XYZ file of C-alpha atoms in Angstrom:
737
model
C 108.085 146.832 85.598
C 106.993 149.032 88.520
C 103.680 149.004 90.005
C 101.622 152.058 90.916
C 99.323 151.801 93.818
C 96.347 154.071 95.036
C 96.865 155.029 98.816
C 93.628 154.396 100.905
C 93.151 155.292 104.546
C 90.989 153.590 106.864
C 89.997 155.330 109.938
C 88.494 153.030 112.687
C 87.610 153.242 116.218
C 90.341 153.558 118.909
C 90.278 151.622 122.131
C 92.060 152.335 125.385
C 92.065 150.550 128.697
C 90.380 152.370 131.669
C 92.701 153.449 134.323
C 93.021 151.229 137.224
C 93.748 152.604 140.600
C 97.082 151.638 142.178
C 97.333 149.484 145.197
C 97.450 151.386 148.582
C 101.135 150.802 149.162
C 101.789 152.710 145.845
C 99.489 155.468 146.407
C 98.564 157.947 148.912
C 95.105 157.113 150.544
C 92.587 159.740 151.520
C 91.944 160.086 155.201
C 89.126 158.002 156.840
C 85.650 159.103 155.773
C 86.988 160.732 152.684
C 87.357 159.537 149.022
C 89.189 160.943 145.918
C 86.901 162.140 143.279
C 88.283 163.788 140.232
C 91.517 164.598 142.210
C 89.499 166.110 145.007
C 88.923 164.686 148.590
C 85.109 164.538 149.349
C 83.441 163.383 152.695
C 81.802 159.931 152.332
C 79.464 158.737 155.125
C 79.557 155.255 156.490
C 78.134 152.799 154.062
C 77.765 155.021 151.239
C 79.342 154.360 147.852
C 81.431 156.927 145.931
C 78.464 157.712 143.610
C 76.311 158.220 146.691
C 73.526 156.118 145.225
C 73.628 152.825 147.351
C 75.726 151.383 150.381
C 78.886 150.212 149.777
C 79.496 146.669 150.948
C 83.191 147.438 151.724
C 82.242 149.930 154.533
C 79.774 147.960 156.490
C 80.107 147.558 160.156
C 80.922 144.071 159.821
C 83.923 144.589 158.024
C 85.428 147.176 160.311
C 87.636 146.618 163.204
C 84.863 147.781 165.523
C 82.740 144.818 164.495
C 85.179 142.323 165.448
C 87.393 142.382 168.563
C 89.826 139.664 170.040
C 92.425 140.033 172.590
C 95.948 138.607 172.280
C 95.398 136.563 175.239
C 92.623 134.571 173.408
C 94.861 133.898 170.573
C 97.436 132.438 172.860
C 94.858 130.132 174.513
C 93.765 129.063 171.227
C 97.217 128.234 170.116
C 97.907 126.058 173.318
C 94.468 124.339 173.196
C 94.447 122.991 169.609
C 96.810 120.857 167.551
C 99.511 122.456 165.431
C 99.917 119.692 162.789
C 99.333 121.151 159.292
C 97.056 118.180 158.439
C 94.869 119.345 161.345
C 94.397 122.628 159.772
C 93.804 121.043 156.405
C 91.092 118.796 158.068
C 89.695 122.067 159.707
C 89.309 123.674 156.369
C 87.378 120.652 155.092
C 85.107 121.109 158.245
C 84.433 124.825 157.806
C 83.801 124.635 154.032
C 81.491 121.623 154.445
C 79.521 123.722 156.869
C 79.122 126.403 154.221
C 78.573 123.931 151.449
C 75.581 122.284 153.234
C 74.032 125.788 154.029
C 74.481 126.355 150.067
C 72.677 123.153 149.334
C 69.886 124.206 151.649
C 69.257 127.386 149.536
C 68.038 124.943 147.003
C 66.382 122.109 148.972
C 64.879 124.213 151.490
C 64.532 127.808 150.914
C 63.908 127.762 147.157
C 61.624 124.876 147.354
C 59.670 126.592 150.065
C 59.327 129.891 148.203
C 59.103 128.591 144.585
C 59.000 125.013 144.308
C 55.452 124.427 145.651
C 53.988 127.210 143.330
C 51.844 126.100 140.610
C 53.916 128.187 138.105
C 56.599 125.411 138.333
C 55.690 122.342 136.338
C 55.785 119.035 138.236
C 58.589 117.800 135.674
C 60.803 120.677 136.548
C 60.086 120.277 140.432
C 60.958 116.788 140.317
C 64.121 117.234 138.074
C 65.560 119.873 140.370
C 64.533 118.704 144.057
C 64.757 114.806 143.327
C 68.356 115.281 142.200
C 69.454 117.841 144.934
C 67.812 116.234 148.050
C 69.826 113.049 147.817
C 72.977 115.114 147.608
C 71.980 117.165 150.510
C 71.090 114.183 152.726
C 74.376 112.478 151.856
C 76.410 115.558 152.835
C 74.355 116.000 156.095
C 76.123 112.599 157.169
C 79.251 113.564 155.852
C 79.408 116.687 157.827
C 78.531 114.795 160.959
C 81.504 112.463 160.213
C 83.865 115.310 159.763
C 82.818 116.926 162.817
C 83.260 114.013 164.981
C 86.573 113.250 163.739
C 87.777 116.862 164.500
C 86.354 116.693 168.005
C 88.239 113.524 168.577
C 91.497 115.005 166.977
C 90.953 118.152 169.308
C 90.308 116.035 172.491
C 86.679 117.394 172.822
C 85.008 114.133 172.253
C 83.335 112.218 175.075
C 83.707 109.033 173.157
C 85.596 106.487 175.329
C 86.847 104.596 172.328
C 90.612 104.655 171.939
C 92.273 104.946 168.492
C 94.440 107.278 166.303
C 91.925 110.020 165.267
C 94.512 112.587 164.049
C 93.674 111.747 160.475
C 90.859 112.623 158.090
C 91.823 110.635 154.921
C 89.874 107.539 156.056
C 86.814 109.580 156.571
C 87.116 111.042 153.019
C 87.801 107.664 151.333
C 84.478 106.140 152.997
C 82.422 109.129 151.997
C 83.902 109.734 148.564
C 83.155 106.156 147.653
C 79.429 106.929 148.887
C 79.515 110.113 146.735
C 80.454 108.307 143.636
C 77.081 106.517 143.742
C 75.391 109.817 143.402
C 77.243 110.663 140.060
C 73.951 110.280 138.132
C 72.280 112.845 140.351
C 75.102 115.327 139.785
C 75.134 114.986 136.144
C 71.322 115.954 136.229
C 71.988 119.380 137.746
C 73.038 120.874 134.483
C 69.779 119.601 132.962
C 67.861 121.166 135.777
C 69.407 124.506 135.466
C 68.802 124.365 131.463
C 65.280 123.346 132.145
C 64.680 126.111 134.789
C 65.934 128.721 132.339
C 63.826 127.280 129.418
C 60.678 127.476 131.659
C 61.350 130.858 133.004
C 61.611 132.313 129.453
C 57.948 130.915 128.765
C 56.559 131.692 132.042
C 56.503 135.230 133.292
C 55.296 134.249 136.791
C 58.144 131.787 137.308
C 60.609 134.160 136.211
C 59.167 136.820 138.760
C 59.200 134.169 141.374
C 62.806 133.333 140.866
C 63.787 136.901 140.631
C 62.049 137.787 144.011
C 63.711 134.809 145.556
C 67.167 136.181 144.563
C 66.315 139.337 146.403
C 65.947 137.337 149.541
C 68.916 137.557 151.974
C 69.289 133.761 152.102
C 70.067 133.963 148.331
C 73.471 135.802 148.716
C 74.622 134.790 145.368
C 72.943 134.449 141.760
C 70.571 131.506 142.057
C 72.085 129.548 139.259
C 75.332 129.568 140.967
C 73.863 127.149 143.703
C 73.251 124.707 140.922
C 77.002 124.533 140.321
C 78.029 124.186 143.896
C 77.983 120.314 143.903
C 80.417 120.073 141.133
C 82.543 122.777 142.587
C 82.722 120.880 145.803
C 84.391 117.932 144.132
C 87.146 120.285 142.873
C 87.429 121.442 146.647
C 87.906 117.824 147.808
C 90.408 117.164 145.232
C 92.552 120.177 146.344
C 92.235 119.369 149.984
C 93.452 115.674 149.336
C 96.368 116.925 147.216
C 97.481 119.098 149.974
C 97.029 116.071 152.453
C 99.104 113.761 150.126
C 101.732 116.472 149.636
C 101.974 117.080 153.542
C 102.159 113.450 154.650
C 105.362 111.357 154.169
C 104.572 107.887 152.535
C 105.006 106.203 155.824
C 102.133 108.149 157.683
C 99.145 106.196 158.608
C 96.837 108.343 156.665
C 98.647 108.607 153.485
C 97.194 105.443 152.098
C 93.660 106.452 152.461
C 94.224 109.872 151.429
C 95.932 108.805 148.282
C 92.919 106.360 147.482
C 90.475 108.889 148.196
C 92.443 111.402 145.744
C 92.405 108.769 143.142
C 88.575 108.438 143.606
C 87.729 112.017 143.453
C 89.919 112.530 140.607
C 88.089 109.965 138.707
C 84.780 111.769 139.293
C 86.341 115.130 138.465
C 87.474 113.821 135.174
C 84.058 112.249 134.334
C 82.113 115.331 135.308
C 84.546 118.023 133.871
C 82.724 118.333 130.641
C 79.507 118.912 132.488
C 81.035 121.429 134.866
C 82.632 123.571 131.950
C 79.296 123.751 130.162
C 77.294 124.657 133.408
C 79.868 127.357 134.303
C 79.663 129.108 130.794
C 75.772 128.755 130.806
C 75.352 130.039 134.365
C 77.655 132.871 133.454
C 75.962 133.832 130.333
C 72.421 133.736 132.445
C 73.909 135.884 135.007
C 75.176 138.443 132.392
C 71.645 138.309 130.756
C 70.253 139.903 133.868
C 72.637 142.770 133.695
C 72.184 143.686 130.053
C 69.361 145.085 128.012
C 69.116 145.437 124.437
C 69.939 141.859 123.678
C 67.134 139.147 123.285
C 68.983 135.799 124.306
C 72.629 136.013 125.328
C 72.597 132.185 126.223
C 72.470 130.876 122.583
C 73.863 127.509 121.777
C 77.519 127.666 121.263
C 78.329 130.898 122.796
C 80.990 130.945 125.384
C 81.996 133.767 127.696
C 85.601 134.819 127.582
C 86.147 138.317 129.346
C 84.166 141.398 130.412
C 85.376 144.766 131.639
C 85.921 148.417 131.077
C 87.243 150.120 128.095
C 87.125 153.707 127.116
C 85.552 154.065 123.692
C 86.538 157.170 121.552
C 83.697 159.017 120.095
C 82.912 162.444 118.981
C 82.556 163.415 122.842
C 85.920 162.026 123.619
C 86.715 158.961 125.687
C 83.538 157.423 127.427
C 83.689 154.604 129.613
C 81.896 151.457 128.441
C 81.594 147.855 129.469
C 82.764 145.233 126.854
C 81.814 141.526 126.687
C 83.992 139.127 124.683
C 82.030 136.125 123.618
C 83.056 133.151 121.429
C 79.929 132.645 119.193
C 80.741 129.750 116.922
C 81.980 126.290 117.463
C 85.147 125.633 115.220
C 83.842 122.012 114.665
C 80.576 123.492 113.198
C 82.666 125.035 110.198
C 82.772 121.891 108.386
C 78.898 121.381 108.770
C 78.475 124.951 107.484
C 80.877 124.343 104.404
C 78.994 120.929 103.532
C 75.503 122.651 103.973
C 76.601 125.466 101.810
C 77.711 123.179 98.927
C 74.360 121.021 99.267
C 72.449 124.185 99.073
C 74.169 125.321 95.987
C 73.817 122.096 94.175
C 69.958 122.653 94.640
C 69.848 126.398 93.898
C 71.220 127.946 90.691
C 70.679 131.361 92.257
C 72.806 130.756 95.307
C 75.483 129.001 93.048
C 75.744 131.926 90.851
C 75.938 134.514 93.845
C 78.787 132.563 95.242
C 80.623 132.167 91.949
C 80.119 135.980 91.364
C 81.545 136.669 94.777
C 84.645 134.641 94.049
C 85.330 136.996 91.107
C 85.466 139.996 93.532
C 88.879 141.189 94.357
C 88.339 140.885 98.039
C 87.779 137.078 97.583
C 91.356 136.489 96.836
C 91.336 132.726 97.321
C 88.567 130.152 96.669
C 85.643 130.945 98.913
C 85.547 127.694 100.775
C 89.241 128.075 101.796
C 88.124 130.841 104.252
C 85.939 128.276 105.950
C 89.192 126.332 106.758
C 90.908 129.646 108.369
C 89.861 129.240 111.867
C 91.114 125.681 112.044
C 94.571 126.570 110.279
C 95.038 129.601 112.759
C 95.193 127.024 115.506
C 98.068 125.422 113.646
C 99.753 128.734 113.479
C 99.393 129.555 117.186
C 100.972 126.070 117.928
C 103.887 126.860 115.616
C 104.423 130.262 116.910
C 104.298 128.975 120.625
C 106.718 126.047 119.781
C 109.203 128.681 118.330
C 108.861 130.704 121.476
C 109.444 127.693 124.029
C 112.389 126.494 121.897
C 113.930 130.009 121.971
C 113.408 130.810 125.715
C 115.564 129.186 128.478
C 113.564 127.406 131.252
C 114.438 130.393 133.528
C 112.874 133.008 131.279
C 109.963 134.890 132.824
C 107.835 134.087 129.921
C 108.643 130.375 129.375
C 106.238 128.877 131.730
C 103.101 131.100 130.249
C 104.296 130.109 126.787
C 104.550 126.373 127.760
C 101.047 126.391 129.364
C 99.691 128.083 126.223
C 101.282 125.484 124.066
C 99.726 122.615 126.031
C 96.254 124.210 125.828
C 96.584 125.006 122.058
C 98.094 121.409 121.227
C 95.154 119.885 123.068
C 92.747 121.713 120.695
C 94.842 120.797 117.628
C 94.670 117.228 118.491
C 90.851 117.398 119.206
C 90.060 119.196 116.017
C 92.592 117.495 113.788
C 90.374 114.916 112.309
C 87.732 117.771 111.399
C 90.515 119.670 109.664
C 91.853 116.603 107.535
C 88.195 116.105 106.317
C 87.377 119.694 105.693
C 90.690 120.067 103.601
C 89.941 117.166 101.457
C 86.342 118.300 100.986
C 87.425 121.941 100.255
C 89.978 120.642 97.692
C 87.190 118.291 95.857
C 85.025 121.376 95.688
C 87.708 123.410 94.198
C 88.718 120.835 91.577
C 85.030 120.528 90.711
C 85.214 124.091 89.389
C 88.226 123.468 87.247
C 86.798 120.101 85.729
C 84.059 119.556 83.143
C 82.822 116.088 82.155
C 82.345 114.836 85.752
C 79.117 115.218 87.624
C 79.995 115.271 91.219
C 83.556 114.875 92.108
C 83.227 115.292 96.006
C 81.404 111.860 96.459
C 81.623 110.251 100.039
C 84.735 108.265 100.656
C 86.825 110.024 97.887
C 90.090 111.530 98.935
C 92.302 113.763 96.814
C 96.041 112.798 96.563
C 97.855 114.474 93.657
C 97.394 116.609 90.500
C 99.744 117.557 87.726
C 100.964 117.429 84.283
C 102.091 114.182 82.628
C 102.468 113.467 79.045
C 100.262 110.830 77.512
C 101.549 108.610 74.732
C 98.944 108.372 71.850
C 98.929 107.872 68.187
C 100.283 111.330 67.572
C 102.880 111.034 70.022
C 103.248 112.731 73.450
C 100.442 115.074 74.343
C 100.348 117.181 77.580
C 97.292 116.262 79.816
C 96.320 117.117 83.337
C 96.143 114.065 85.624
C 94.162 113.867 88.956
C 94.782 111.149 91.421
C 92.067 110.174 93.901
C 92.109 107.007 96.450
C 89.715 105.367 94.040
C 90.467 106.531 90.406
C 93.026 108.327 88.048
C 91.384 111.015 85.980
C 93.027 112.672 83.137
C 92.045 115.733 81.154
C 92.874 118.169 78.355
C 92.387 121.883 78.622
C 89.199 123.072 76.898
C 89.283 126.069 74.725
C 86.248 127.656 76.213
C 85.254 130.774 78.087
C 85.121 128.894 81.297
C 88.894 127.664 80.903
C 87.996 124.363 82.406
C 89.657 121.030 81.844
C 87.598 118.443 80.195
C 87.786 114.871 81.720
C 88.749 112.357 78.838
C 89.249 109.344 81.027
C 88.953 107.612 84.518
C 90.993 104.783 85.381
C 89.808 102.723 88.488
C 92.748 101.899 90.666
C 91.249 98.560 91.941
C 93.583 95.833 90.166
C 95.669 98.414 88.333
C 99.507 97.756 88.134
C 102.377 100.160 87.262
C 105.669 99.543 85.534
C 108.609 101.949 84.551
C 108.885 101.649 80.754
C 111.465 104.180 79.711
C 113.513 101.281 77.876
C 110.464 100.005 76.171
C 109.227 103.213 74.741
C 112.450 105.206 74.448
C 110.702 107.928 76.184
C 112.481 109.545 79.314
C 110.697 109.165 82.787
C 107.946 107.125 81.358
C 105.820 104.471 83.021
C 102.860 102.258 81.954
C 99.651 102.051 83.923
C 97.801 98.635 83.417
C 94.138 98.862 84.310
C 91.569 95.956 84.137
C 90.602 96.853 80.588
C 92.924 99.462 79.387
C 96.740 100.570 79.447
C 98.262 104.048 79.377
C 101.694 105.158 78.979
C 102.645 108.311 80.372
C 105.857 110.472 80.877
C 106.747 112.889 83.584
C 108.912 116.139 83.080
C 111.665 114.989 85.113
C 112.877 112.144 87.396
C 111.872 113.753 90.625
C 108.382 114.177 89.053
C 108.295 110.662 87.979
C 109.282 109.348 91.512
C 106.493 111.444 92.913
C 103.866 110.093 90.660
C 104.926 106.455 90.969
C 105.126 106.522 94.674
C 101.694 107.989 94.916
C 100.048 105.815 92.396
C 101.423 102.755 93.927
C 100.287 103.856 97.604
C 96.721 104.678 96.005
C 96.684 101.158 94.180
C 97.444 99.545 97.536
C 94.694 101.391 99.489
C 92.164 100.639 96.703
C 92.949 96.853 96.749
C 92.503 96.836 100.449
C 89.178 98.309 100.184
C 88.061 95.556 97.648
C 87.356 97.959 94.904
C 84.318 100.188 95.668
C 85.392 102.502 93.155
C 83.074 101.078 90.522
C 80.282 102.446 92.390
C 81.796 105.774 92.947
C 82.736 106.215 89.274
C 79.069 105.234 88.230
C 77.877 108.036 90.229
C 80.061 110.682 89.131
C 80.847 110.183 85.347
C 78.599 112.035 83.299
C 79.178 110.319 79.860
C 76.923 107.410 78.847
C 79.845 105.348 77.850
C 82.178 103.453 80.394
C 85.281 105.215 81.715
C 87.446 102.924 79.508
C 85.497 103.497 76.460
C 85.422 107.170 76.805
C 89.045 107.286 77.340
C 89.895 105.349 74.141
C 93.196 106.305 72.305
C 91.437 108.038 69.456
C 91.406 110.994 71.761
C 93.725 113.851 70.456
C 94.223 117.557 70.186
C 91.015 117.498 67.915
C 89.109 117.030 71.059
C 89.958 120.483 72.206
C 87.857 122.055 69.380
C 85.023 119.524 69.862
C 84.898 120.354 73.541
C 83.662 124.016 72.547
C 80.272 122.526 71.894
C 79.890 120.828 75.181
C 77.155 121.700 77.518
C 79.748 123.092 80.234
C 78.625 126.514 81.620
C 80.153 129.550 79.890
C 80.995 131.524 83.043
C 84.167 133.590 83.939
C 86.634 131.521 85.660
C 89.910 132.240 87.253
C 92.759 131.421 85.332
C 95.492 131.573 88.247
C 93.828 128.379 90.163
C 96.456 125.988 91.275
C 95.405 123.451 88.277
C 96.200 126.002 85.542
C 99.427 127.001 87.377
C 100.446 123.276 87.196
C 99.388 123.244 83.493
C 101.558 126.244 82.701
C 104.521 125.170 84.736
C 104.421 121.489 83.916
C 104.362 120.290 87.433
C 102.354 118.697 90.138
C 101.472 118.983 93.804
C 99.883 116.531 96.388
C 97.259 116.948 99.090
C 99.833 117.299 101.666
C 101.569 120.262 99.720
C 98.269 121.821 99.744
C 97.810 121.528 103.525
C 101.364 122.557 104.073
C 100.780 125.748 101.993
C 97.658 126.616 103.744
C 98.750 126.113 107.275
C 102.445 127.511 107.031
C 100.954 130.935 106.262
C 103.079 133.886 106.871
C 102.496 137.913 106.430
C 104.575 140.918 106.987
C 106.514 143.716 105.216
C 108.975 143.059 102.510
C 110.908 145.212 100.153
C 110.755 144.218 96.666
C 113.652 145.395 94.388
C 112.723 147.250 91.240
C 113.674 145.572 88.129
C 115.617 148.352 86.317
C 117.082 150.239 89.329
C 118.561 149.801 92.582
C 115.409 151.198 94.404
C 113.362 149.140 96.796
C 109.644 149.212 97.322
C 107.851 148.319 100.593
C 104.887 146.109 100.357
C 102.747 144.065 102.717
C 102.991 140.494 101.613
C 100.738 137.469 102.469
C 101.926 133.907 101.773
C 99.224 131.322 101.430
C 97.891 128.778 98.931
C 101.239 128.537 97.088
C 101.159 132.092 96.211
C 102.444 135.728 97.454
C 99.714 138.176 97.469
C 100.870 141.965 97.514
C 99.359 144.853 99.204
C 100.270 148.331 99.632
C 99.539 148.313 103.361
C 98.036 145.580 105.593
C 95.010 147.705 105.868
C 94.019 147.049 102.067
C 90.983 145.167 101.431
C 92.289 143.118 98.445
C 95.696 142.391 96.857
C 97.046 144.570 94.145
C 98.951 141.559 92.612
C 99.938 137.897 93.270
C 102.827 135.568 92.351
C 102.091 131.785 92.229
C 105.163 130.092 93.579
C 104.715 126.542 91.968
C 107.754 125.745 89.892
C 109.939 128.664 91.436
C 113.197 128.281 93.244
C 114.123 130.250 96.285
C 117.878 130.777 96.785
C 120.345 133.585 98.217
C 121.662 135.998 95.622
C 125.303 135.579 94.379
C 127.979 137.883 94.487
C 127.799 138.531 90.889
C 124.173 139.872 91.145
C 125.453 142.928 93.129
C 122.771 142.811 95.698
C 124.584 144.529 98.525
C 121.878 144.255 101.330
C 121.292 141.800 104.097
C 118.484 139.431 104.373
C 117.719 139.258 100.532
C 116.190 136.104 99.014
C 115.621 135.607 95.286
C 112.771 133.777 93.673
C 113.447 132.658 90.007
C 111.451 130.666 87.306
C 113.129 130.423 83.975
C 113.695 134.034 83.085
C 111.506 135.626 85.897
C 113.538 136.682 88.699
C 112.356 138.736 91.865
C 114.361 139.943 94.879
C 112.828 140.552 98.271
C 114.504 141.867 101.429
C 113.151 141.309 104.911
C 113.881 143.324 108.087
C 115.741 140.804 110.314
C 117.650 137.494 110.344
C 114.577 136.000 112.025
C 112.092 137.103 109.385
C 114.407 136.161 106.463
C 114.673 132.573 107.906
C 110.936 132.391 108.253
C 110.384 133.485 104.805
C 112.721 131.112 103.381
C 111.121 128.253 105.398
C 107.448 128.767 104.231
C 108.322 129.537 100.675
C 110.380 126.437 100.485
C 107.332 124.554 101.972
C 105.484 125.705 98.683
C 108.343 124.898 96.199
C 109.476 121.409 97.577
C 106.891 118.825 96.952
C 106.305 116.069 99.528
C 106.254 112.267 99.324
C 103.584 109.790 100.213
C 105.336 109.174 103.246
C 104.369 112.664 104.667
C 100.865 111.906 103.291
C 100.570 108.814 105.579
C 101.930 110.357 108.435
C 99.488 113.503 108.113
C 96.688 111.055 109.396
C 98.067 111.623 112.854
C 98.377 115.247 114.563
C 101.961 116.595 113.691
C 104.019 119.666 113.581
C 104.805 121.113 110.192
């Protein structure tokens, strides 16, 4: 059967990078006093910017040769006078930067306090928060600077001190002072709170906001004010870099090596301790700085927003390309997505209207998966990035130009995956419980706290009328079984729940003469079931044994869970008596279940029709091993091929005409299918072709390269080869699929 498609076009905006001027060595520079404007040389007076509106800092007299003159003779005298050891110059850098750092602290402790701190517009609480936490740091570094100055004077032989000793070292000075600096950690941690409180108060006080703005216009405030709040934390990073260079320079036998290494260990400990504070402060400071440059946005520094990049792009409009400034911000915490999903479910339970709106939305073509799966997409995408980078690093030799960046990116994304792994596991389980809830009737609340989904699928239950097909749902506390209701909602009616606590399992093929059968012995009821194959039986027995073991270790909390979730007034065992038969299917039509439209292609329905089962690990792999790209599909009754955009996710292939289509035109659930390579007898004389077949259904798809062929084979196999409980247990730790 051939598919017909409507061709849709979607015209969007086009972005192009702004041209960047080449460096002087690659371009011809205009003569002095001239600049290039639209390809023409124009005169430019000293201190004037190209647009003629304000002085250019790049042409001030202080930065020209005329403003700084030194003779070669003076350079020669300096080289002969001072030491030449690299350690000296490292210590000299410590001295010069410490002087600058102390001046930066004075901007807050002296200048800002004098201009703003004494005004009544600043509340006492804010005044104390800022200056009480900056002044101890300032006083400490006054002493530190004197120690460094004295050591450098001794090193250079300029000191009048008559004490003899080895002063060509600085590690001991740093070790002593860093140990003192560690006592100020509490003050350093308060600087972020001070910056937040200053911003909060400025938002509510026009006068204080004006005072801060006026202070920033003073010459002493040569940087945005809030940057000075970050200086103490940045200085820790500078100390760490200086000590790393010292330790790298010194041989282990050097007198200063031991002290330098000890100081490096201390400062590294402080950096690790304060790293999170620094990251948050840097981001918050940048948002505050950008806020002053932007108009038309009420509050840029909203909780959870992270700045990523800003810069020029040319935006294509009706008037052609126009230069614009763009700001890329990460506006949501990935960890908040689980909270959003929980809150949506909670609100839907209390609001029939919202529940109906969500249900109606899921019936739209654009919502081609259960709605709550889309809440997991950002976390799953991290897994995809990790997989892609792992393949790149495995492919590249260590000498490749891209190897280093790829490995660094892999390290970063792996850190995120580990950090968010627990959130992902919980969200996947919660999402699955919500999805199953829509397929079942006769159970009030499936997503109870502590419940974990393990496996669902078809088993045949032995009753007085013989073997009857049932859908079984295995959780960590209970095994539920259902029959398919003949209702408009197409849901499965729960007939029984078997608590796992105290349950035993025994293979019983010989006892009943039924292939692939086993018996479940509950505390008050026994059930005989049969799987469709030996492999299906092995998966079920393995997972049920694992679940029983876990339930026994938990001392059987399932009774409370069952009483809160089962809707019938009878006990689970009574409600699942053996009188249940196919007659119940007609009786279920009069049940009070909601008669609403329901998707018939959910995983539960696919398992029912194809008499198979899937586990929670299978669901996770199918969602995390996503793939999309162009494939050619062979027509059934001709040698022609049709190009389609194909997305693999959630055990299914979704087919689009192009990647720009808003919703899929068709889908193919893969559960029960096998993937192979066509044989010679099938006369498929093309490269990179794979075959999907289930009973009499056969499809051929062709990929564009060996790599994409192998990738499609890999991800589709992940959906057609069910997992064991061993992978389920290993999944509790971060892993690579």
